[in-house]
Amino acid sequence: SFVGALASALCTWGSSTSVYGILIACRFILGVGVGGKYPLAATMRSETTADAHSHISTEVAKGFFWQTPGAIAPYVVGMILLGVFGEENHGANHMDATSIQFRLLLGIGAIPAFLVVILTWYQEPSTPESQEPELGGTVLKKQSSNPFTTAARHPELLRYLLGTGLSWFLYDILYYGVSLVQPKITDEVFGKNETLFQTCWQGVILNSTGLPAVVLAIYMLKPMGSKMLQQYGFLAIVAVCAVLALLLWADGNAGSGSDSSVDHPWVVFGFVCLLIFTLNWGVNVSTYVLPTEAFPPELKSTFFGLSSAAGKFGAVAGGYGFDPLIDSIGFSGMYAICGGLALVGIVLTHFLIEPKGTDSFCAGWNQDHADKYHMLPSPKECNEEPPTQPNQSNP
């Protein structure tokens, strides 16, 4: 990730065609790094929670919180760069300033990646490789198991994978599709004469609504459970998209390409903020947590990675599909389709996903499950029993 982010800033020189080719290659390298770290971070957190009283899924979700500040950061950095170079010093008439600005914007992304490298380097492994896991005082030999072979023997695991993967795919269509067309949405709401600086601060406001949403989702994860949180999250997206579709349809101007704004811009902008809130509330957290609950420990990181990869295909579909969709059927139609996709997400979550529990001690994968799938339970997840209270009647 560090190499890809830094190369995006330093190696993108030449003609416009070559710059795009180099940028694609650099972002591919970055994606390989992020794609590997993403499932490992969740799996490590779920298997190394030190406090036996901690709710494992909530601890996993806390690590995911930082994605939302990361989504806000590019807009903040853009505002700072525009303030330093001048709000009007960008575009084709200011090529030197624009070149420096976009390189700084991409290069700064290497800083958090470098910090992760340093922190991971000094992180102590949770379980020494020489130590065999124990269960009931007996040292057990770890059985090698190919995750796909295990899944082939147990079709229900493939069903869970289909559920976590498809729900993540649908969610990322919505999340990245809406995120990447945010400037177009704000143009539609406020008119197309906005400056780049104004577009940035509007992006900050929109994405900032996601911060309390993620905090609320983390707080509600334990009482609701991840599956119910995901279903209600999709349902909230359906409701807000339906309201936005009706508002913009009634306006009669949505997606028409005119330079005028909608009749009630702050009302529409408020519901767009509410949509960002709902996108960050339930499904944003549950898609990250459910793969750590639905699969046994020795399959967890692999199947989490596959679920996450399905989400990235959704991000590509949303990123490339929303612009022509808006041009074809307008914003009202786009939000109607988003609501329909969220409805499909509710159905998939209900029928295909079965988390194995959200308790603090085992997340459902106990010794019976370990015997069934011919593998060992994770010591941290499944071998620690809840602390017992002393019997007061028998001193």
mmCIF file of C-alpha atoms in Angstrom:
data_model
loop_
_atom_site.group_PDB
_atom_site.id
_atom_site.type_symbol
_atom_site.label_atom_id
_atom_site.label_comp_id
_atom_site.label_asym_id
_atom_site.label_seq_id
_atom_site.Cartn_x
_atom_site.Cartn_y
_atom_site.Cartn_z
ATOM 1 C CA SER A 1 0.000 0.000 0.000
ATOM 2 C CA PHE A 2 2.838 2.370 0.864
ATOM 3 C CA VAL A 3 4.665 1.675 -2.408
ATOM 4 C CA GLY A 4 1.493 2.020 -4.475
ATOM 5 C CA ALA A 5 0.448 5.313 -2.858
ATOM 6 C CA LEU A 6 3.925 6.838 -3.126
ATOM 7 C CA ALA A 7 4.386 5.678 -6.726
ATOM 8 C CA SER A 8 1.015 7.234 -7.613
ATOM 9 C CA ALA A 9 2.525 10.608 -6.766
ATOM 10 C CA LEU A 10 6.088 10.193 -8.021
ATOM 11 C CA CYS A 11 5.805 8.055 -11.166
ATOM 12 C CA THR A 12 2.846 9.624 -12.972
ATOM 13 C CA TRP A 13 4.642 11.603 -15.677
ATOM 14 C CA GLY A 14 4.340 11.797 -19.462
ATOM 15 C CA SER A 15 1.406 12.081 -21.827
ATOM 16 C CA SER A 16 -2.149 11.866 -20.591
ATOM 17 C CA THR A 17 -2.426 8.277 -21.845
ATOM 18 C CA SER A 18 0.766 7.119 -20.132
ATOM 19 C CA VAL A 19 -0.135 8.926 -16.901
ATOM 20 C CA TYR A 20 -3.427 7.051 -16.672
ATOM 21 C CA GLY A 21 -1.692 3.749 -17.393
ATOM 22 C CA ILE A 22 0.946 4.350 -14.717
ATOM 23 C CA LEU A 23 -1.706 5.498 -12.252
ATOM 24 C CA ILE A 24 -3.767 2.351 -12.850
ATOM 25 C CA ALA A 25 -0.698 0.173 -12.244
ATOM 26 C CA CYS A 26 0.193 2.043 -9.050
ATOM 27 C CA ARG A 27 -3.325 1.829 -7.678
ATOM 28 C CA PHE A 28 -3.361 -1.892 -8.505
ATOM 29 C CA ILE A 29 -0.266 -2.343 -6.333
ATOM 30 C CA LEU A 30 -1.949 -0.323 -3.584
ATOM 31 C CA GLY A 31 -5.062 -2.495 -3.901
ATOM 32 C CA VAL A 32 -3.034 -5.688 -3.525
ATOM 33 C CA GLY A 33 -1.650 -4.371 -0.245
ATOM 34 C CA VAL A 34 -4.994 -3.183 1.097
ATOM 35 C CA GLY A 35 -6.706 -6.340 -0.131
ATOM 36 C CA GLY A 36 -4.329 -8.465 1.924
ATOM 37 C CA LYS A 37 -4.417 -6.353 5.062
ATOM 38 C CA TYR A 38 -8.198 -5.917 5.077
ATOM 39 C CA PRO A 39 -9.200 -9.484 5.993
ATOM 40 C CA LEU A 40 -6.146 -10.014 8.183
ATOM 41 C CA ALA A 41 -6.913 -6.961 10.308
ATOM 42 C CA ALA A 42 -10.439 -8.178 11.076
ATOM 43 C CA THR A 43 -9.337 -11.749 11.695
ATOM 44 C CA MET A 44 -6.469 -10.708 13.952
ATOM 45 C CA ARG A 45 -8.786 -8.501 15.982
ATOM 46 C CA SER A 46 -11.394 -11.227 16.381
ATOM 47 C CA GLU A 47 -8.807 -13.799 17.492
ATOM 48 C CA THR A 48 -6.641 -11.650 19.760
ATOM 49 C CA THR A 49 -9.178 -9.889 21.951
ATOM 50 C CA ALA A 50 -7.435 -10.077 25.294
ATOM 51 C CA ASP A 51 -10.320 -9.246 27.615
ATOM 52 C CA ALA A 52 -12.628 -12.223 28.131
ATOM 53 C CA HIS A 53 -15.471 -9.837 28.918
ATOM 54 C CA SER A 54 -15.147 -8.029 25.570
ATOM 55 C CA HIS A 55 -17.729 -8.468 22.854
ATOM 56 C CA ILE A 56 -15.608 -9.793 19.995
ATOM 57 C CA SER A 57 -17.700 -8.401 17.133
ATOM 58 C CA THR A 58 -17.750 -4.965 18.714
ATOM 59 C CA GLU A 59 -13.967 -5.043 19.038
ATOM 60 C CA VAL A 60 -13.690 -5.947 15.338
ATOM 61 C CA ALA A 61 -16.027 -3.081 14.417
ATOM 62 C CA LYS A 62 -13.990 -0.560 16.411
ATOM 63 C CA GLY A 63 -11.074 -1.135 14.069
ATOM 64 C CA PHE A 64 -13.343 -0.463 11.104
ATOM 65 C CA PHE A 65 -14.360 2.953 12.474
ATOM 66 C CA TRP A 66 -11.334 4.611 10.905
ATOM 67 C CA GLN A 67 -12.530 4.064 7.345
ATOM 68 C CA THR A 68 -14.971 6.958 7.681
ATOM 69 C CA PRO A 69 -12.370 9.552 8.781
ATOM 70 C CA GLY A 70 -10.269 8.204 5.917
ATOM 71 C CA ALA A 71 -13.094 9.009 3.494
ATOM 72 C CA ILE A 72 -13.231 12.589 4.812
ATOM 73 C CA ALA A 73 -9.455 13.154 4.703
ATOM 74 C CA PRO A 74 -9.073 13.681 0.901
ATOM 75 C CA TYR A 75 -11.625 16.512 0.949
ATOM 76 C CA VAL A 76 -9.849 18.151 3.913
ATOM 77 C CA VAL A 77 -6.448 17.818 2.241
ATOM 78 C CA GLY A 78 -7.945 19.215 -0.970
ATOM 79 C CA MET A 79 -9.259 22.272 0.878
ATOM 80 C CA ILE A 80 -5.833 22.837 2.475
ATOM 81 C CA LEU A 81 -4.072 22.565 -0.884
ATOM 82 C CA LEU A 82 -6.527 24.960 -2.510
ATOM 83 C CA GLY A 83 -6.027 27.364 0.382
ATOM 84 C CA VAL A 84 -2.234 27.217 -0.003
ATOM 85 C CA PHE A 85 -2.108 27.481 -3.798
ATOM 86 C CA GLY A 86 -5.183 29.697 -4.182
ATOM 87 C CA GLU A 87 -8.755 28.633 -4.838
ATOM 88 C CA GLU A 88 -8.563 29.621 -8.507
ATOM 89 C CA ASN A 89 -5.106 28.186 -9.266
ATOM 90 C CA HIS A 90 -6.108 24.833 -10.675
ATOM 91 C CA GLY A 91 -7.224 23.344 -13.949
ATOM 92 C CA ALA A 92 -5.869 23.546 -17.491
ATOM 93 C CA ASN A 93 -4.759 27.177 -17.114
ATOM 94 C CA HIS A 94 -2.588 26.371 -14.090
ATOM 95 C CA MET A 95 -0.919 23.089 -15.028
ATOM 96 C CA ASP A 96 2.117 23.397 -12.749
ATOM 97 C CA ALA A 97 0.039 24.123 -9.642
ATOM 98 C CA THR A 98 -2.463 21.391 -10.548
ATOM 99 C CA SER A 99 0.338 18.849 -11.060
ATOM 100 C CA ILE A 100 1.798 19.568 -7.618
ATOM 101 C CA GLN A 101 -1.617 19.508 -5.948
ATOM 102 C CA PHE A 102 -2.730 16.131 -7.259
ATOM 103 C CA ARG A 103 0.685 14.568 -6.506
ATOM 104 C CA LEU A 104 0.570 15.833 -2.947
ATOM 105 C CA LEU A 105 -3.015 14.606 -2.572
ATOM 106 C CA LEU A 106 -2.059 11.090 -3.697
ATOM 107 C CA GLY A 107 1.333 11.039 -1.984
ATOM 108 C CA ILE A 108 -0.008 11.981 1.437
ATOM 109 C CA GLY A 109 -1.932 8.714 1.340
ATOM 110 C CA ALA A 110 1.410 6.915 1.763
ATOM 111 C CA ILE A 111 1.833 8.349 5.276
ATOM 112 C CA PRO A 112 -0.825 6.239 7.073
ATOM 113 C CA ALA A 113 0.282 3.184 5.082
ATOM 114 C CA PHE A 114 3.874 3.724 6.273
ATOM 115 C CA LEU A 115 2.690 4.100 9.878
ATOM 116 C CA VAL A 116 0.840 0.772 9.597
ATOM 117 C CA VAL A 117 4.035 -0.884 8.316
ATOM 118 C CA ILE A 118 6.003 0.393 11.324
ATOM 119 C CA LEU A 119 3.331 -0.512 13.889
ATOM 120 C CA THR A 120 2.807 -3.980 12.414
ATOM 121 C CA TRP A 121 6.542 -4.614 12.386
ATOM 122 C CA TYR A 122 6.753 -4.044 16.136
ATOM 123 C CA GLN A 123 3.513 -5.876 16.946
ATOM 124 C CA GLU A 124 4.063 -9.049 18.900
ATOM 125 C CA PRO A 125 2.382 -12.213 17.558
ATOM 126 C CA SER A 126 -0.603 -13.240 19.627
ATOM 127 C CA THR A 127 0.361 -16.920 19.752
ATOM 128 C CA PRO A 128 3.952 -18.156 19.322
ATOM 129 C CA GLU A 129 4.317 -20.554 16.432
ATOM 130 C CA SER A 130 5.928 -23.131 18.681
ATOM 131 C CA GLN A 131 2.967 -23.219 21.038
ATOM 132 C CA GLU A 132 0.295 -25.787 20.292
ATOM 133 C CA PRO A 133 -3.298 -24.842 21.153
ATOM 134 C CA GLU A 134 -4.733 -26.585 24.163
ATOM 135 C CA LEU A 135 -8.262 -27.708 24.941
ATOM 136 C CA GLY A 136 -9.191 -29.049 28.335
ATOM 137 C CA GLY A 137 -5.551 -29.435 29.327
ATOM 138 C CA THR A 138 -4.748 -31.660 26.323
ATOM 139 C CA VAL A 139 -2.277 -30.510 23.708
ATOM 140 C CA LEU A 140 -3.823 -30.973 20.283
ATOM 141 C CA LYS A 141 -2.006 -31.269 16.983
ATOM 142 C CA LYS A 142 -3.144 -28.807 14.399
ATOM 143 C CA GLN A 143 -4.718 -30.451 11.389
ATOM 144 C CA SER A 144 -3.924 -29.019 7.989
ATOM 145 C CA SER A 145 -7.010 -28.219 6.007
ATOM 146 C CA ASN A 146 -7.526 -26.540 2.670
ATOM 147 C CA PRO A 147 -10.380 -24.035 3.187
ATOM 148 C CA PHE A 148 -11.955 -24.824 -0.167
ATOM 149 C CA THR A 149 -11.811 -28.567 0.485
ATOM 150 C CA THR A 150 -13.515 -28.018 3.822
ATOM 151 C CA ALA A 151 -16.155 -25.800 2.197
ATOM 152 C CA ALA A 152 -16.789 -28.418 -0.490
ATOM 153 C CA ARG A 153 -17.532 -30.984 2.233
ATOM 154 C CA HIS A 154 -19.909 -28.582 3.975
ATOM 155 C CA PRO A 155 -22.146 -26.728 1.476
ATOM 156 C CA GLU A 156 -23.645 -24.525 4.183
ATOM 157 C CA LEU A 157 -20.305 -22.699 4.363
ATOM 158 C CA LEU A 158 -20.592 -21.902 0.656
ATOM 159 C CA ARG A 159 -24.094 -20.580 1.315
ATOM 160 C CA TYR A 160 -22.747 -18.298 4.040
ATOM 161 C CA LEU A 161 -19.977 -17.161 1.681
ATOM 162 C CA LEU A 162 -22.535 -16.420 -1.018
ATOM 163 C CA GLY A 163 -24.520 -14.371 1.482
ATOM 164 C CA THR A 164 -21.610 -12.351 2.877
ATOM 165 C CA GLY A 165 -20.120 -11.827 -0.582
ATOM 166 C CA LEU A 166 -23.302 -10.781 -2.379
ATOM 167 C CA SER A 167 -24.477 -8.488 0.417
ATOM 168 C CA TRP A 168 -21.058 -6.799 0.446
ATOM 169 C CA PHE A 169 -21.206 -6.564 -3.370
ATOM 170 C CA LEU A 170 -24.597 -4.839 -3.260
ATOM 171 C CA TYR A 171 -23.565 -2.526 -0.435
ATOM 172 C CA ASP A 172 -20.397 -1.369 -2.187
ATOM 173 C CA ILE A 173 -22.382 -0.616 -5.340
ATOM 174 C CA LEU A 174 -24.447 1.757 -3.220
ATOM 175 C CA TYR A 175 -21.655 3.175 -1.069
ATOM 176 C CA TYR A 176 -19.033 3.811 -3.737
ATOM 177 C CA GLY A 177 -21.577 4.722 -6.388
ATOM 178 C CA VAL A 178 -23.040 7.467 -4.197
ATOM 179 C CA SER A 179 -19.604 8.547 -2.925
ATOM 180 C CA LEU A 180 -18.038 8.914 -6.362
ATOM 181 C CA VAL A 181 -20.937 10.940 -7.772
ATOM 182 C CA GLN A 182 -21.119 13.242 -4.734
ATOM 183 C CA PRO A 183 -19.784 16.257 -6.703
ATOM 184 C CA LYS A 184 -22.468 15.632 -9.302
ATOM 185 C CA ILE A 185 -25.097 15.360 -6.574
ATOM 186 C CA THR A 186 -24.048 18.654 -4.956
ATOM 187 C CA ASP A 187 -24.036 20.303 -8.402
ATOM 188 C CA GLU A 188 -27.596 19.123 -8.881
ATOM 189 C CA VAL A 189 -28.612 20.429 -5.463
ATOM 190 C CA PHE A 190 -26.798 23.780 -5.435
ATOM 191 C CA GLY A 191 -26.263 24.424 -9.134
ATOM 192 C CA LYS A 192 -23.249 23.886 -11.353
ATOM 193 C CA ASN A 193 -21.464 27.152 -10.653
ATOM 194 C CA GLU A 194 -19.869 25.878 -7.456
ATOM 195 C CA THR A 195 -16.100 26.276 -7.031
ATOM 196 C CA LEU A 196 -13.831 23.302 -6.330
ATOM 197 C CA PHE A 197 -13.308 24.574 -2.778
ATOM 198 C CA GLN A 198 -17.068 24.663 -2.200
ATOM 199 C CA THR A 199 -17.386 21.143 -3.581
ATOM 200 C CA CYS A 200 -14.733 19.998 -1.080
ATOM 201 C CA TRP A 201 -16.416 21.486 1.985
ATOM 202 C CA GLN A 202 -19.753 20.066 0.903
ATOM 203 C CA GLY A 203 -18.036 16.678 0.646
ATOM 204 C CA VAL A 204 -16.665 17.122 4.171
ATOM 205 C CA ILE A 205 -20.152 17.855 5.513
ATOM 206 C CA LEU A 206 -21.715 14.934 3.667
ATOM 207 C CA ASN A 207 -19.116 12.403 4.806
ATOM 208 C CA SER A 208 -18.997 13.763 8.360
ATOM 209 C CA THR A 209 -22.568 12.563 8.834
ATOM 210 C CA GLY A 210 -21.113 9.068 8.618
ATOM 211 C CA LEU A 211 -19.035 9.475 11.797
ATOM 212 C CA PRO A 212 -21.921 9.367 14.310
ATOM 213 C CA ALA A 213 -23.520 6.645 12.184
ATOM 214 C CA VAL A 214 -20.528 4.323 12.565
ATOM 215 C CA VAL A 215 -20.295 5.033 16.308
ATOM 216 C CA LEU A 216 -24.018 4.266 16.694
ATOM 217 C CA ALA A 217 -23.662 1.039 14.701
ATOM 218 C CA ILE A 218 -20.791 -0.122 16.904
ATOM 219 C CA TYR A 219 -22.845 0.662 20.001
ATOM 220 C CA MET A 220 -25.899 -1.232 18.645
ATOM 221 C CA LEU A 221 -23.939 -4.245 17.423
ATOM 222 C CA LYS A 222 -24.066 -6.138 20.723
ATOM 223 C CA PRO A 223 -27.801 -5.716 21.533
ATOM 224 C CA MET A 224 -28.983 -6.173 17.922
ATOM 225 C CA GLY A 225 -26.521 -8.668 16.510
ATOM 226 C CA SER A 226 -24.764 -8.231 13.183
ATOM 227 C CA LYS A 227 -27.401 -9.961 11.024
ATOM 228 C CA MET A 228 -30.290 -7.852 12.339
ATOM 229 C CA LEU A 229 -28.159 -4.710 12.118
ATOM 230 C CA GLN A 230 -27.494 -5.450 8.456
ATOM 231 C CA GLN A 231 -31.154 -6.054 7.662
ATOM 232 C CA TYR A 232 -32.275 -2.842 9.357
ATOM 233 C CA GLY A 233 -29.386 -1.001 7.708
ATOM 234 C CA PHE A 234 -30.558 -2.068 4.247
ATOM 235 C CA LEU A 235 -34.120 -1.167 5.247
ATOM 236 C CA ALA A 236 -33.038 2.353 6.260
ATOM 237 C CA ILE A 237 -31.316 2.778 2.881
ATOM 238 C CA VAL A 238 -34.537 1.707 1.132
ATOM 239 C CA ALA A 239 -36.565 4.312 3.059
ATOM 240 C CA VAL A 240 -34.188 7.249 2.430
ATOM 241 C CA CYS A 241 -33.694 6.374 -1.243
ATOM 242 C CA ALA A 242 -37.465 6.221 -1.705
ATOM 243 C CA VAL A 243 -37.875 9.717 -0.227
ATOM 244 C CA LEU A 244 -35.047 11.128 -2.378
ATOM 245 C CA ALA A 245 -36.457 9.515 -5.514
ATOM 246 C CA LEU A 246 -39.899 11.042 -4.849
ATOM 247 C CA LEU A 247 -38.462 14.482 -3.988
ATOM 248 C CA LEU A 248 -36.362 14.686 -7.142
ATOM 249 C CA TRP A 249 -39.110 13.205 -9.307
ATOM 250 C CA ALA A 250 -41.553 15.835 -8.008
ATOM 251 C CA ASP A 251 -38.965 18.535 -8.719
ATOM 252 C CA GLY A 252 -38.920 17.498 -12.375
ATOM 253 C CA ASN A 253 -35.353 18.758 -12.814
ATOM 254 C CA ALA A 254 -33.269 15.858 -11.554
ATOM 255 C CA GLY A 255 -30.568 14.779 -13.941
ATOM 256 C CA SER A 256 -31.719 17.114 -16.683
ATOM 257 C CA GLY A 257 -28.281 18.645 -17.121
ATOM 258 C CA SER A 258 -29.442 22.208 -16.521
ATOM 259 C CA ASP A 259 -27.352 24.706 -14.575
ATOM 260 C CA SER A 260 -30.147 25.518 -12.129
ATOM 261 C CA SER A 261 -30.492 23.852 -8.765
ATOM 262 C CA VAL A 262 -33.476 21.972 -7.415
ATOM 263 C CA ASP A 263 -36.380 23.980 -5.968
ATOM 264 C CA HIS A 264 -35.629 23.057 -2.339
ATOM 265 C CA PRO A 265 -31.861 22.487 -2.266
ATOM 266 C CA TRP A 266 -31.407 22.338 1.508
ATOM 267 C CA VAL A 267 -34.218 19.811 1.894
ATOM 268 C CA VAL A 268 -32.666 17.545 -0.722
ATOM 269 C CA PHE A 269 -29.189 18.131 0.710
ATOM 270 C CA GLY A 270 -30.498 17.162 4.156
ATOM 271 C CA PHE A 271 -31.847 13.859 2.842
ATOM 272 C CA VAL A 272 -28.586 13.220 0.962
ATOM 273 C CA CYS A 273 -26.793 13.687 4.299
ATOM 274 C CA LEU A 274 -29.292 11.265 5.842
ATOM 275 C CA LEU A 275 -28.488 8.779 3.074
ATOM 276 C CA ILE A 276 -24.775 9.042 3.876
ATOM 277 C CA PHE A 277 -25.703 8.465 7.530
ATOM 278 C CA THR A 278 -27.685 5.310 6.719
ATOM 279 C CA LEU A 279 -24.968 4.035 4.369
ATOM 280 C CA ASN A 280 -22.460 4.295 7.227
ATOM 281 C CA TRP A 281 -24.766 3.073 9.981
ATOM 282 C CA GLY A 282 -25.765 -0.574 9.666
ATOM 283 C CA VAL A 283 -24.472 -2.342 6.581
ATOM 284 C CA ASN A 284 -21.133 -0.532 6.533
ATOM 285 C CA VAL A 285 -20.202 -2.173 9.842
ATOM 286 C CA SER A 286 -22.091 -5.469 9.518
ATOM 287 C CA THR A 287 -20.524 -6.479 6.187
ATOM 288 C CA TYR A 288 -17.135 -6.138 7.878
ATOM 289 C CA VAL A 289 -18.145 -8.070 11.001
ATOM 290 C CA LEU A 290 -20.318 -10.891 9.637
ATOM 291 C CA PRO A 291 -17.496 -12.817 7.879
ATOM 292 C CA THR A 292 -15.665 -13.031 11.220
ATOM 293 C CA GLU A 293 -18.771 -14.638 12.753
ATOM 294 C CA ALA A 294 -20.045 -16.844 9.950
ATOM 295 C CA PHE A 295 -16.947 -18.994 9.385
ATOM 296 C CA PRO A 296 -14.791 -21.204 11.621
ATOM 297 C CA PRO A 297 -11.388 -19.826 12.594
ATOM 298 C CA GLU A 298 -9.273 -21.676 10.008
ATOM 299 C CA LEU A 299 -11.469 -20.482 7.129
ATOM 300 C CA LYS A 300 -12.134 -17.006 8.459
ATOM 301 C CA SER A 301 -9.402 -14.929 6.823
ATOM 302 C CA THR A 302 -9.743 -16.658 3.428
ATOM 303 C CA PHE A 303 -13.511 -16.332 3.245
ATOM 304 C CA PHE A 304 -13.375 -12.806 4.645
ATOM 305 C CA GLY A 305 -11.000 -11.922 1.806
ATOM 306 C CA LEU A 306 -13.333 -13.469 -0.783
ATOM 307 C CA SER A 307 -16.305 -11.558 0.648
ATOM 308 C CA SER A 308 -14.298 -8.339 0.599
ATOM 309 C CA ALA A 309 -13.217 -9.000 -3.000
ATOM 310 C CA ALA A 310 -16.873 -9.345 -3.986
ATOM 311 C CA GLY A 311 -17.415 -5.940 -2.401
ATOM 312 C CA LYS A 312 -14.653 -4.416 -4.516
ATOM 313 C CA PHE A 313 -16.344 -5.703 -7.668
ATOM 314 C CA GLY A 314 -19.418 -3.867 -6.421
ATOM 315 C CA ALA A 315 -17.324 -0.731 -5.933
ATOM 316 C CA VAL A 316 -16.182 -0.941 -9.561
ATOM 317 C CA ALA A 317 -19.764 -1.474 -10.745
ATOM 318 C CA GLY A 318 -21.015 1.496 -8.718
ATOM 319 C CA GLY A 319 -18.121 3.756 -9.642
ATOM 320 C CA TYR A 320 -18.430 3.171 -13.379
ATOM 321 C CA GLY A 321 -22.165 2.552 -13.579
ATOM 322 C CA PHE A 322 -23.710 5.491 -11.757
ATOM 323 C CA ASP A 323 -22.597 8.266 -14.122
ATOM 324 C CA PRO A 324 -24.209 6.760 -17.261
ATOM 325 C CA LEU A 325 -27.180 5.708 -15.130
ATOM 326 C CA ILE A 326 -27.741 9.308 -14.003
ATOM 327 C CA ASP A 327 -27.376 10.583 -17.553
ATOM 328 C CA SER A 328 -29.929 8.026 -18.713
ATOM 329 C CA ILE A 329 -32.664 8.086 -16.057
ATOM 330 C CA GLY A 330 -31.720 11.003 -13.778
ATOM 331 C CA PHE A 331 -31.099 11.130 -10.051
ATOM 332 C CA SER A 332 -34.645 10.121 -9.221
ATOM 333 C CA GLY A 333 -34.300 6.889 -11.151
ATOM 334 C CA MET A 334 -30.851 6.277 -9.685
ATOM 335 C CA TYR A 335 -32.156 6.495 -6.128
ATOM 336 C CA ALA A 336 -35.075 4.221 -7.010
ATOM 337 C CA ILE A 337 -32.624 1.580 -8.266
ATOM 338 C CA CYS A 338 -30.511 2.017 -5.116
ATOM 339 C CA GLY A 339 -33.591 1.289 -3.034
ATOM 340 C CA GLY A 340 -34.269 -1.837 -5.073
ATOM 341 C CA LEU A 341 -30.717 -3.106 -4.572
ATOM 342 C CA ALA A 342 -31.060 -2.552 -0.831
ATOM 343 C CA LEU A 343 -34.270 -4.609 -0.828
ATOM 344 C CA VAL A 344 -32.374 -7.469 -2.469
ATOM 345 C CA GLY A 345 -29.765 -7.087 0.269
ATOM 346 C CA ILE A 346 -32.422 -7.633 2.945
ATOM 347 C CA VAL A 347 -33.541 -10.874 1.290
ATOM 348 C CA LEU A 348 -29.981 -12.175 0.855
ATOM 349 C CA THR A 349 -29.118 -11.400 4.466
ATOM 350 C CA HIS A 350 -32.227 -13.180 5.754
ATOM 351 C CA PHE A 351 -31.865 -16.402 3.771
ATOM 352 C CA LEU A 352 -28.126 -16.857 3.193
ATOM 353 C CA ILE A 353 -26.277 -15.555 6.245
ATOM 354 C CA GLU A 354 -26.166 -17.343 9.581
ATOM 355 C CA PRO A 355 -23.702 -15.889 12.078
ATOM 356 C CA LYS A 356 -22.653 -18.457 14.647
ATOM 357 C CA GLY A 357 -23.236 -16.163 17.583
ATOM 358 C CA THR A 358 -22.223 -12.784 18.963
ATOM 359 C CA ASP A 359 -21.389 -13.717 22.536
ATOM 360 C CA SER A 360 -18.221 -12.501 24.194
ATOM 361 C CA PHE A 361 -16.491 -15.824 24.532
ATOM 362 C CA CYS A 362 -16.763 -18.009 21.459
ATOM 363 C CA ALA A 363 -18.774 -16.394 18.626
ATOM 364 C CA GLY A 364 -20.475 -19.773 18.234
ATOM 365 C CA TRP A 365 -17.524 -21.853 17.059
ATOM 366 C CA ASN A 366 -17.213 -24.304 19.966
ATOM 367 C CA GLN A 367 -15.707 -27.782 20.130
ATOM 368 C CA ASP A 368 -18.743 -29.377 18.439
ATOM 369 C CA HIS A 369 -18.257 -27.157 15.400
ATOM 370 C CA ALA A 370 -14.530 -27.854 15.471
ATOM 371 C CA ASP A 371 -15.153 -31.612 15.412
ATOM 372 C CA LYS A 372 -17.675 -31.256 12.608
ATOM 373 C CA TYR A 373 -15.328 -29.293 10.373
ATOM 374 C CA HIS A 374 -12.238 -31.331 11.340
ATOM 375 C CA MET A 375 -10.302 -28.361 12.654
ATOM 376 C CA LEU A 376 -9.337 -26.766 15.921
ATOM 377 C CA PRO A 377 -11.212 -23.925 17.552
ATOM 378 C CA SER A 378 -9.214 -20.750 18.033
ATOM 379 C CA PRO A 379 -7.823 -20.699 21.604
ATOM 380 C CA LYS A 380 -8.800 -17.079 22.165
ATOM 381 C CA GLU A 381 -12.254 -17.460 20.677
ATOM 382 C CA CYS A 382 -13.415 -20.846 21.850
ATOM 383 C CA ASN A 383 -11.302 -22.125 24.730
ATOM 384 C CA GLU A 384 -12.022 -19.420 27.278
ATOM 385 C CA GLU A 385 -15.083 -19.924 29.419
ATOM 386 C CA PRO A 386 -17.005 -17.100 31.100
ATOM 387 C CA PRO A 387 -15.703 -16.447 34.587
ATOM 388 C CA THR A 388 -17.760 -18.261 37.219
ATOM 389 C CA GLN A 389 -18.970 -16.628 40.383
ATOM 390 C CA PRO A 390 -18.040 -18.331 43.663
ATOM 391 C CA ASN A 391 -20.794 -20.329 45.273
ATOM 392 C CA GLN A 392 -21.838 -18.223 48.244
ATOM 393 C CA SER A 393 -23.810 -21.058 49.858
ATOM 394 C CA ASN A 394 -20.824 -23.394 50.101
ATOM 395 C CA PRO A 395 -17.921 -21.625 51.769
#
